[in-house]
């Protein structure tokens, strides 16, 4: 396996709750962009607020209480971590999300229990709660999730002619900083704007413009956190915002705070 997994989107990284990121193998690559495995063991009375701006995608997550499918979110995601715990998640490709949920748009900001995953839950929990080094347990748990996807979802995605196009749509909109307009995205894909809108709605659950905005906001938050010496107007201009005010409004609408406040609070 090769490639780099982006770490943007984690708004308050904390070494007390590290996250492993693992790429899929060849069979799992059409189904999951990558796997993520957080694990934490906090002292009594300590609460860590995990704050993320998730990628524009659905997630399949194995947790201690079960296996759940998370639809695409429209704002920042928060969860208080206490005591000891873990999760093993897959950032699903558009094809896998559509195979598991149908029309993804109706699953915005919703969660449902994954069907047929009882054995998967038990197997992953045995690995995560068992002996062994952290890296080994995380890799083994991710492989179990990948194997389940290959068996349960792989044949559906293989037979879906729109799945590769939807995947390419997300790869471009989420990965190319030069893409700022939906019509340019359609041109790169060689399809109509209407087709881009249909695929984004059915397979991602967000509009193509929202996917592009998510990428820019993730990158903006990462730069605000990592580059304290760079003024916000420069960051806004570099990422294609009309001005500093537009960046601030996008921050507030999606994250609930301004970039100035985020930076002033030390991003934690």
PDB file of C-alpha atoms in Angstrom:
ATOM      1  CA  UNK A   1       0.000   0.000   0.000  1.00  0.00           C
ATOM      2  CA  UNK A   2       1.228   3.486  -0.794  1.00  0.00           C
ATOM      3  CA  UNK A   3       0.040   7.078  -0.622  1.00  0.00           C
ATOM      4  CA  UNK A   4      -0.324   9.732   2.003  1.00  0.00           C
ATOM      5  CA  UNK A   5      -3.373  10.042   4.223  1.00  0.00           C
ATOM      6  CA  UNK A   6      -4.268  13.675   4.962  1.00  0.00           C
ATOM      7  CA  UNK A   7      -4.601  14.605   8.619  1.00  0.00           C
ATOM      8  CA  UNK A   8      -6.635  17.767   8.098  1.00  0.00           C
ATOM      9  CA  UNK A   9     -10.056  17.806   9.694  1.00  0.00           C
ATOM     10  CA  UNK A  10      -8.854  17.047  13.215  1.00  0.00           C
ATOM     11  CA  UNK A  11      -9.391  20.439  14.829  1.00  0.00           C
ATOM     12  CA  UNK A  12      -8.053  19.605  18.279  1.00  0.00           C
ATOM     13  CA  UNK A  13      -5.438  16.873  17.945  1.00  0.00           C
ATOM     14  CA  UNK A  14      -4.355  15.549  21.321  1.00  0.00           C
ATOM     15  CA  UNK A  15      -1.567  13.078  22.021  1.00  0.00           C
ATOM     16  CA  UNK A  16      -3.747  11.566  24.762  1.00  0.00           C
ATOM     17  CA  UNK A  17      -6.159  10.382  22.065  1.00  0.00           C
ATOM     18  CA  UNK A  18      -3.979   9.551  19.055  1.00  0.00           C
ATOM     19  CA  UNK A  19      -5.477   8.375  15.784  1.00  0.00           C
ATOM     20  CA  UNK A  20      -3.911   5.701  13.572  1.00  0.00           C
ATOM     21  CA  UNK A  21      -4.625   6.042   9.847  1.00  0.00           C
ATOM     22  CA  UNK A  22      -4.320   2.979   7.648  1.00  0.00           C
ATOM     23  CA  UNK A  23      -4.654   2.638   3.886  1.00  0.00           C
ATOM     24  CA  UNK A  24      -6.713  -0.216   2.419  1.00  0.00           C
ATOM     25  CA  UNK A  25      -5.291  -2.990   0.301  1.00  0.00           C
ATOM     26  CA  UNK A  26      -6.090  -3.384  -3.423  1.00  0.00           C
ATOM     27  CA  UNK A  27      -9.415  -5.136  -2.803  1.00  0.00           C
ATOM     28  CA  UNK A  28     -10.533  -2.568  -0.248  1.00  0.00           C
ATOM     29  CA  UNK A  29      -9.439   0.530  -2.160  1.00  0.00           C
ATOM     30  CA  UNK A  30     -12.714   0.846  -4.141  1.00  0.00           C
ATOM     31  CA  UNK A  31     -14.630   0.736  -0.840  1.00  0.00           C
ATOM     32  CA  UNK A  32     -12.690   2.781   1.726  1.00  0.00           C
ATOM     33  CA  UNK A  33     -10.406   5.752   1.239  1.00  0.00           C
ATOM     34  CA  UNK A  34      -8.683   4.864   4.496  1.00  0.00           C
ATOM     35  CA  UNK A  35      -9.300   3.501   7.980  1.00  0.00           C
ATOM     36  CA  UNK A  36      -8.923   5.514  11.166  1.00  0.00           C
ATOM     37  CA  UNK A  37      -8.461   4.084  14.654  1.00  0.00           C
ATOM     38  CA  UNK A  38      -8.477   6.332  17.725  1.00  0.00           C
ATOM     39  CA  UNK A  39      -7.742   4.869  21.139  1.00  0.00           C
ATOM     40  CA  UNK A  40      -7.620   6.676  24.455  1.00  0.00           C
ATOM     41  CA  UNK A  41      -7.042   5.983  28.137  1.00  0.00           C
ATOM     42  CA  UNK A  42      -7.685   9.149  30.136  1.00  0.00           C
ATOM     43  CA  UNK A  43      -7.259   9.644  33.896  1.00  0.00           C
ATOM     44  CA  UNK A  44     -10.344   9.815  36.088  1.00  0.00           C
ATOM     45  CA  UNK A  45     -12.057  13.164  35.800  1.00  0.00           C
ATOM     46  CA  UNK A  46     -10.339  14.137  32.549  1.00  0.00           C
ATOM     47  CA  UNK A  47     -12.577  14.904  29.565  1.00  0.00           C
ATOM     48  CA  UNK A  48     -11.211  15.467  26.064  1.00  0.00           C
ATOM     49  CA  UNK A  49     -13.543  17.026  23.515  1.00  0.00           C
ATOM     50  CA  UNK A  50     -12.784  15.442  20.162  1.00  0.00           C
ATOM     51  CA  UNK A  51     -13.607  18.113  17.605  1.00  0.00           C
ATOM     52  CA  UNK A  52     -13.400  17.339  13.906  1.00  0.00           C
ATOM     53  CA  UNK A  53     -14.553  18.689  10.580  1.00  0.00           C
ATOM     54  CA  UNK A  54     -15.104  15.377   8.806  1.00  0.00           C
ATOM     55  CA  UNK A  55     -14.294  14.724   5.187  1.00  0.00           C
ATOM     56  CA  UNK A  56     -17.245  14.843   2.757  1.00  0.00           C
ATOM     57  CA  UNK A  57     -18.102  11.172   3.066  1.00  0.00           C
ATOM     58  CA  UNK A  58     -20.032   8.570   5.017  1.00  0.00           C
ATOM     59  CA  UNK A  59     -18.329   6.546   7.728  1.00  0.00           C
ATOM     60  CA  UNK A  60     -18.694   2.942   8.856  1.00  0.00           C
ATOM     61  CA  UNK A  61     -17.601   2.805  12.487  1.00  0.00           C
ATOM     62  CA  UNK A  62     -17.138  -0.090  14.895  1.00  0.00           C
ATOM     63  CA  UNK A  63     -17.441   1.106  18.495  1.00  0.00           C
ATOM     64  CA  UNK A  64     -17.772  -0.650  21.806  1.00  0.00           C
ATOM     65  CA  UNK A  65     -21.555  -0.317  21.656  1.00  0.00           C
ATOM     66  CA  UNK A  66     -22.028  -1.524  18.083  1.00  0.00           C
ATOM     67  CA  UNK A  67     -21.422  -0.898  14.388  1.00  0.00           C
ATOM     68  CA  UNK A  68     -22.921   2.258  12.908  1.00  0.00           C
ATOM     69  CA  UNK A  69     -23.162   4.057   9.597  1.00  0.00           C
ATOM     70  CA  UNK A  70     -22.746   7.814   9.837  1.00  0.00           C
ATOM     71  CA  UNK A  71     -24.124   9.926   7.021  1.00  0.00           C
ATOM     72  CA  UNK A  72     -22.315  13.029   5.762  1.00  0.00           C
ATOM     73  CA  UNK A  73     -22.254  15.875   8.255  1.00  0.00           C
ATOM     74  CA  UNK A  74     -22.946  19.533   7.568  1.00  0.00           C
ATOM     75  CA  UNK A  75     -21.044  21.002  10.517  1.00  0.00           C
ATOM     76  CA  UNK A  76     -18.269  20.199  12.970  1.00  0.00           C
ATOM     77  CA  UNK A  77     -18.567  16.929  14.914  1.00  0.00           C
ATOM     78  CA  UNK A  78     -18.020  16.842  18.670  1.00  0.00           C
ATOM     79  CA  UNK A  79     -17.672  14.004  21.146  1.00  0.00           C
ATOM     80  CA  UNK A  80     -16.486  13.989  24.748  1.00  0.00           C
ATOM     81  CA  UNK A  81     -13.949  11.239  25.416  1.00  0.00           C
ATOM     82  CA  UNK A  82     -13.622   9.889  28.950  1.00  0.00           C
ATOM     83  CA  UNK A  83     -11.979   6.865  30.545  1.00  0.00           C
ATOM     84  CA  UNK A  84     -10.764   4.202  28.148  1.00  0.00           C
ATOM     85  CA  UNK A  85     -12.170   3.580  24.703  1.00  0.00           C
ATOM     86  CA  UNK A  86     -11.598   3.098  21.002  1.00  0.00           C
ATOM     87  CA  UNK A  87     -13.243   3.174  17.593  1.00  0.00           C
ATOM     88  CA  UNK A  88     -12.378   1.625  14.245  1.00  0.00           C
ATOM     89  CA  UNK A  89     -13.743   3.549  11.290  1.00  0.00           C
ATOM     90  CA  UNK A  90     -13.735   3.439   7.512  1.00  0.00           C
ATOM     91  CA  UNK A  91     -14.014   6.586   5.429  1.00  0.00           C
ATOM     92  CA  UNK A  92     -16.252   5.109   2.764  1.00  0.00           C
ATOM     93  CA  UNK A  93     -15.929   5.748  -0.936  1.00  0.00           C
ATOM     94  CA  UNK A  94     -19.049   7.137  -2.618  1.00  0.00           C
ATOM     95  CA  UNK A  95     -19.774   3.747  -4.173  1.00  0.00           C
ATOM     96  CA  UNK A  96     -19.630   1.935  -0.840  1.00  0.00           C
ATOM     97  CA  UNK A  97     -21.788   4.585   0.830  1.00  0.00           C
ATOM     98  CA  UNK A  98     -24.427   4.269  -1.893  1.00  0.00           C
ATOM     99  CA  UNK A  99     -24.342   0.471  -1.663  1.00  0.00           C
ATOM    100  CA  UNK A 100     -24.934   0.567   2.092  1.00  0.00           C
ATOM    101  CA  UNK A 101     -27.375   3.486   2.349  1.00  0.00           C
ATOM    102  CA  UNK A 102     -28.995   4.014  -1.038  1.00  0.00           C
ATOM    103  CA  UNK A 103     -29.626   7.701  -1.774  1.00  0.00           C
ATOM    104  CA  UNK A 104     -27.036   9.245   0.530  1.00  0.00           C
ATOM    105  CA  UNK A 105     -28.559  12.745   0.612  1.00  0.00           C
ATOM    106  CA  UNK A 106     -31.343  11.622   2.960  1.00  0.00           C
ATOM    107  CA  UNK A 107     -28.695  10.501   5.481  1.00  0.00           C
ATOM    108  CA  UNK A 108     -27.216  13.940   6.113  1.00  0.00           C
ATOM    109  CA  UNK A 109     -26.419  14.313   9.837  1.00  0.00           C
ATOM    110  CA  UNK A 110     -27.997  10.925  10.614  1.00  0.00           C
ATOM    111  CA  UNK A 111     -26.729   7.669  12.101  1.00  0.00           C
ATOM    112  CA  UNK A 112     -28.054   4.134  11.695  1.00  0.00           C
ATOM    113  CA  UNK A 113     -27.016   0.698  12.848  1.00  0.00           C
ATOM    114  CA  UNK A 114     -25.175  -1.336  10.226  1.00  0.00           C
ATOM    115  CA  UNK A 115     -26.984  -4.528   9.274  1.00  0.00           C
ATOM    116  CA  UNK A 116     -25.319  -7.922   9.311  1.00  0.00           C
ATOM    117  CA  UNK A 117     -22.349  -6.709  11.337  1.00  0.00           C
ATOM    118  CA  UNK A 118     -22.771  -8.560  14.637  1.00  0.00           C
ATOM    119  CA  UNK A 119     -19.840 -10.883  14.018  1.00  0.00           C
ATOM    120  CA  UNK A 120     -17.715  -7.987  12.768  1.00  0.00           C
ATOM    121  CA  UNK A 121     -18.342  -6.152  16.015  1.00  0.00           C
ATOM    122  CA  UNK A 122     -17.296  -9.112  18.114  1.00  0.00           C
ATOM    123  CA  UNK A 123     -14.159  -9.777  16.089  1.00  0.00           C
ATOM    124  CA  UNK A 124     -13.012  -6.150  16.167  1.00  0.00           C
ATOM    125  CA  UNK A 125     -13.743  -5.797  19.883  1.00  0.00           C
ATOM    126  CA  UNK A 126     -11.703  -8.931  20.608  1.00  0.00           C
ATOM    127  CA  UNK A 127      -8.726  -7.447  18.789  1.00  0.00           C
ATOM    128  CA  UNK A 128      -9.005  -3.952  20.256  1.00  0.00           C
ATOM    129  CA  UNK A 129      -9.548  -5.189  23.817  1.00  0.00           C
ATOM    130  CA  UNK A 130      -6.961  -7.949  23.509  1.00  0.00           C
ATOM    131  CA  UNK A 131      -3.199  -8.125  23.991  1.00  0.00           C
ATOM    132  CA  UNK A 132      -0.573  -6.868  21.600  1.00  0.00           C
ATOM    133  CA  UNK A 133       1.097  -3.632  20.625  1.00  0.00           C
ATOM    134  CA  UNK A 134      -0.995  -0.663  19.547  1.00  0.00           C
ATOM    135  CA  UNK A 135       0.064  -0.615  15.905  1.00  0.00           C
ATOM    136  CA  UNK A 136      -0.513  -4.329  15.501  1.00  0.00           C
ATOM    137  CA  UNK A 137      -3.976  -4.239  17.071  1.00  0.00           C
ATOM    138  CA  UNK A 138      -5.018  -1.229  15.014  1.00  0.00           C
ATOM    139  CA  UNK A 139      -3.824  -2.798  11.765  1.00  0.00           C
ATOM    140  CA  UNK A 140      -5.579  -6.082  12.547  1.00  0.00           C
ATOM    141  CA  UNK A 141      -8.837  -4.323  13.418  1.00  0.00           C
ATOM    142  CA  UNK A 142      -8.712  -2.277  10.215  1.00  0.00           C
ATOM    143  CA  UNK A 143      -8.162  -5.442   8.183  1.00  0.00           C
ATOM    144  CA  UNK A 144     -11.249  -7.023   9.738  1.00  0.00           C
ATOM    145  CA  UNK A 145     -13.312  -4.011   8.733  1.00  0.00           C
ATOM    146  CA  UNK A 146     -11.817  -4.067   5.253  1.00  0.00           C
ATOM    147  CA  UNK A 147     -12.560  -7.780   4.834  1.00  0.00           C
ATOM    148  CA  UNK A 148     -16.184  -7.195   5.839  1.00  0.00           C
ATOM    149  CA  UNK A 149     -16.550  -4.422   3.286  1.00  0.00           C
ATOM    150  CA  UNK A 150     -14.996  -6.526   0.537  1.00  0.00           C
ATOM    151  CA  UNK A 151     -17.358  -9.413   1.249  1.00  0.00           C
ATOM    152  CA  UNK A 152     -20.572  -7.486   1.909  1.00  0.00           C
ATOM    153  CA  UNK A 153     -20.233  -4.433  -0.314  1.00  0.00           C
ATOM    154  CA  UNK A 154     -17.578  -5.220  -2.908  1.00  0.00           C
ATOM    155  CA  UNK A 155     -19.816  -7.079  -5.394  1.00  0.00           C
ATOM    156  CA  UNK A 156     -22.383  -4.249  -5.352  1.00  0.00           C
ATOM    157  CA  UNK A 157     -19.793  -1.559  -6.033  1.00  0.00           C
ATOM    158  CA  UNK A 158     -18.131  -3.658  -8.732  1.00  0.00           C
ATOM    159  CA  UNK A 159     -21.438  -3.760 -10.612  1.00  0.00           C
ATOM    160  CA  UNK A 160     -22.194  -0.039 -10.314  1.00  0.00           C
ATOM    161  CA  UNK A 161     -20.999   1.940 -13.366  1.00  0.00           C
ATOM    162  CA  UNK A 162     -21.479   5.275 -11.582  1.00  0.00           C
ATOM    163  CA  UNK A 163     -19.296   4.356  -8.593  1.00  0.00           C
ATOM    164  CA  UNK A 164     -15.920   5.070 -10.270  1.00  0.00           C
ATOM    165  CA  UNK A 165     -17.164   8.422 -11.602  1.00  0.00           C
ATOM    166  CA  UNK A 166     -18.456   9.425  -8.172  1.00  0.00           C
ATOM    167  CA  UNK A 167     -15.112   8.430  -6.656  1.00  0.00           C
ATOM    168  CA  UNK A 168     -13.254  10.541  -9.202  1.00  0.00           C
ATOM    169  CA  UNK A 169     -15.588  13.439  -8.421  1.00  0.00           C
ATOM    170  CA  UNK A 170     -14.684  13.323  -4.742  1.00  0.00           C
ATOM    171  CA  UNK A 171     -10.984  12.794  -5.398  1.00  0.00           C
ATOM    172  CA  UNK A 172     -10.899  15.930  -7.548  1.00  0.00           C
ATOM    173  CA  UNK A 173     -13.185  18.168  -5.482  1.00  0.00           C
ATOM    174  CA  UNK A 174     -11.578  17.147  -2.209  1.00  0.00           C
ATOM    175  CA  UNK A 175      -8.003  16.912  -3.417  1.00  0.00           C
ATOM    176  CA  UNK A 176      -7.285  19.576  -6.032  1.00  0.00           C
ATOM    177  CA  UNK A 177      -6.860  23.050  -4.492  1.00  0.00           C
ATOM    178  CA  UNK A 178      -7.125  24.622  -7.949  1.00  0.00           C
ATOM    179  CA  UNK A 179     -10.746  23.491  -8.290  1.00  0.00           C
ATOM    180  CA  UNK A 180     -13.044  26.206  -6.965  1.00  0.00           C
ATOM    181  CA  UNK A 181     -16.046  25.985  -9.319  1.00  0.00           C
ATOM    182  CA  UNK A 182     -18.531  23.221 -10.035  1.00  0.00           C
ATOM    183  CA  UNK A 183     -18.417  23.816 -13.797  1.00  0.00           C
ATOM    184  CA  UNK A 184     -14.644  23.325 -13.740  1.00  0.00           C
ATOM    185  CA  UNK A 185     -15.188  20.066 -11.858  1.00  0.00           C
ATOM    186  CA  UNK A 186     -17.658  18.921 -14.521  1.00  0.00           C
ATOM    187  CA  UNK A 187     -15.160  19.815 -17.235  1.00  0.00           C
ATOM    188  CA  UNK A 188     -12.433  17.776 -15.550  1.00  0.00           C
ATOM    189  CA  UNK A 189     -14.774  14.799 -15.244  1.00  0.00           C
ATOM    190  CA  UNK A 190     -16.015  15.115 -18.808  1.00  0.00           C
ATOM    191  CA  UNK A 191     -19.675  15.201 -17.752  1.00  0.00           C
ATOM    192  CA  UNK A 192     -22.392  17.834 -17.416  1.00  0.00           C
ATOM    193  CA  UNK A 193     -22.886  20.006 -14.350  1.00  0.00           C
ATOM    194  CA  UNK A 194     -26.232  18.281 -13.832  1.00  0.00           C
ATOM    195  CA  UNK A 195     -24.502  14.883 -13.752  1.00  0.00           C
ATOM    196  CA  UNK A 196     -22.022  16.170 -11.176  1.00  0.00           C
ATOM    197  CA  UNK A 197     -24.905  17.426  -9.037  1.00  0.00           C
ATOM    198  CA  UNK A 198     -26.777  14.119  -9.348  1.00  0.00           C
ATOM    199  CA  UNK A 199     -23.763  12.009  -8.417  1.00  0.00           C
ATOM    200  CA  UNK A 200     -22.842  14.243  -5.492  1.00  0.00           C
ATOM    201  CA  UNK A 201     -26.377  14.067  -4.121  1.00  0.00           C
ATOM    202  CA  UNK A 202     -26.833  10.313  -4.568  1.00  0.00           C
ATOM    203  CA  UNK A 203     -23.347   9.111  -3.655  1.00  0.00           C
ATOM    204  CA  UNK A 204     -21.904  11.753  -1.304  1.00  0.00           C
ATOM    205  CA  UNK A 205     -24.972  13.375   0.217  1.00  0.00           C
ATOM    206  CA  UNK A 206     -23.601  16.890  -0.209  1.00  0.00           C
ATOM    207  CA  UNK A 207     -23.684  19.306  -3.118  1.00  0.00           C
ATOM    208  CA  UNK A 208     -20.512  19.544  -5.220  1.00  0.00           C
ATOM    209  CA  UNK A 209     -20.085  23.130  -4.034  1.00  0.00           C
ATOM    210  CA  UNK A 210     -20.301  21.942  -0.420  1.00  0.00           C
ATOM    211  CA  UNK A 211     -17.596  19.334  -1.073  1.00  0.00           C
ATOM    212  CA  UNK A 212     -15.297  22.043  -2.412  1.00  0.00           C
ATOM    213  CA  UNK A 213     -16.110  24.335   0.526  1.00  0.00           C
ATOM    214  CA  UNK A 214     -15.345  21.522   2.978  1.00  0.00           C
ATOM    215  CA  UNK A 215     -11.898  21.026   1.479  1.00  0.00           C
ATOM    216  CA  UNK A 216     -11.110  24.736   1.667  1.00  0.00           C
ATOM    217  CA  UNK A 217     -12.333  25.040   5.248  1.00  0.00           C
ATOM    218  CA  UNK A 218     -10.343  22.005   6.383  1.00  0.00           C
ATOM    219  CA  UNK A 219      -7.243  23.490   4.787  1.00  0.00           C
ATOM    220  CA  UNK A 220      -7.949  26.898   6.317  1.00  0.00           C
ATOM    221  CA  UNK A 221      -8.331  25.435   9.812  1.00  0.00           C
ATOM    222  CA  UNK A 222      -5.139  23.431   9.390  1.00  0.00           C
ATOM    223  CA  UNK A 223      -3.196  26.521   8.360  1.00  0.00           C
ATOM    224  CA  UNK A 224      -4.659  28.669  11.136  1.00  0.00           C
ATOM    225  CA  UNK A 225      -3.490  26.021  13.607  1.00  0.00           C
ATOM    226  CA  UNK A 226      -0.094  25.254  12.087  1.00  0.00           C
ATOM    227  CA  UNK A 227       0.923  28.735  10.897  1.00  0.00           C
ATOM    228  CA  UNK A 228       0.390  31.185  13.778  1.00  0.00           C
ATOM    229  CA  UNK A 229       2.565  33.756  12.033  1.00  0.00           C
ATOM    230  CA  UNK A 230       0.490  33.873   8.837  1.00  0.00           C
ATOM    231  CA  UNK A 231      -2.238  36.512   8.845  1.00  0.00           C
ATOM    232  CA  UNK A 232      -5.779  35.379   8.127  1.00  0.00           C
ATOM    233  CA  UNK A 233      -6.135  37.572   5.038  1.00  0.00           C
ATOM    234  CA  UNK A 234      -3.235  35.720   3.423  1.00  0.00           C
ATOM    235  CA  UNK A 235      -4.729  32.325   4.257  1.00  0.00           C
ATOM    236  CA  UNK A 236      -8.097  33.428   2.853  1.00  0.00           C
ATOM    237  CA  UNK A 237      -6.519  34.664  -0.384  1.00  0.00           C
ATOM    238  CA  UNK A 238      -4.373  31.551  -0.811  1.00  0.00           C
ATOM    239  CA  UNK A 239      -7.427  29.301  -0.549  1.00  0.00           C
ATOM    240  CA  UNK A 240      -9.612  31.267  -2.940  1.00  0.00           C
ATOM    241  CA  UNK A 241     -11.878  33.103  -0.502  1.00  0.00           C
ATOM    242  CA  UNK A 242     -13.016  36.530  -1.688  1.00  0.00           C
ATOM    243  CA  UNK A 243     -11.625  38.089   1.467  1.00  0.00           C
ATOM    244  CA  UNK A 244     -10.968  37.557   5.174  1.00  0.00           C
ATOM    245  CA  UNK A 245     -14.631  38.234   6.000  1.00  0.00           C
ATOM    246  CA  UNK A 246     -15.828  35.358   3.812  1.00  0.00           C
ATOM    247  CA  UNK A 247     -13.442  32.969   5.562  1.00  0.00           C
ATOM    248  CA  UNK A 248     -14.635  34.176   8.962  1.00  0.00           C
ATOM    249  CA  UNK A 249     -18.289  33.660   8.028  1.00  0.00           C
ATOM    250  CA  UNK A 250     -17.593  30.143   6.742  1.00  0.00           C
ATOM    251  CA  UNK A 251     -15.732  29.321   9.961  1.00  0.00           C
ATOM    252  CA  UNK A 252     -18.579  30.583  12.123  1.00  0.00           C
ATOM    253  CA  UNK A 253     -21.344  28.925  10.126  1.00  0.00           C
ATOM    254  CA  UNK A 254     -19.720  25.482  10.016  1.00  0.00           C
ATOM    255  CA  UNK A 255     -17.507  25.312  13.110  1.00  0.00           C
ATOM    256  CA  UNK A 256     -19.282  27.635  15.516  1.00  0.00           C
ATOM    257  CA  UNK A 257     -16.342  29.965  16.145  1.00  0.00           C
ATOM    258  CA  UNK A 258     -14.151  32.401  14.230  1.00  0.00           C
ATOM    259  CA  UNK A 259     -10.605  31.713  13.013  1.00  0.00           C
ATOM    260  CA  UNK A 260      -9.385  34.495  15.304  1.00  0.00           C
ATOM    261  CA  UNK A 261     -10.907  32.780  18.318  1.00  0.00           C
ATOM    262  CA  UNK A 262      -9.615  29.383  17.175  1.00  0.00           C
ATOM    263  CA  UNK A 263      -6.095  30.746  16.973  1.00  0.00           C
ATOM    264  CA  UNK A 264      -6.343  32.746  20.215  1.00  0.00           C
ATOM    265  CA  UNK A 265      -7.432  29.679  22.177  1.00  0.00           C
ATOM    266  CA  UNK A 266      -4.443  27.746  20.913  1.00  0.00           C
ATOM    267  CA  UNK A 267      -6.716  25.552  18.767  1.00  0.00           C
ATOM    268  CA  UNK A 268      -7.630  23.472  21.776  1.00  0.00           C
TER     269      UNK A 268
END
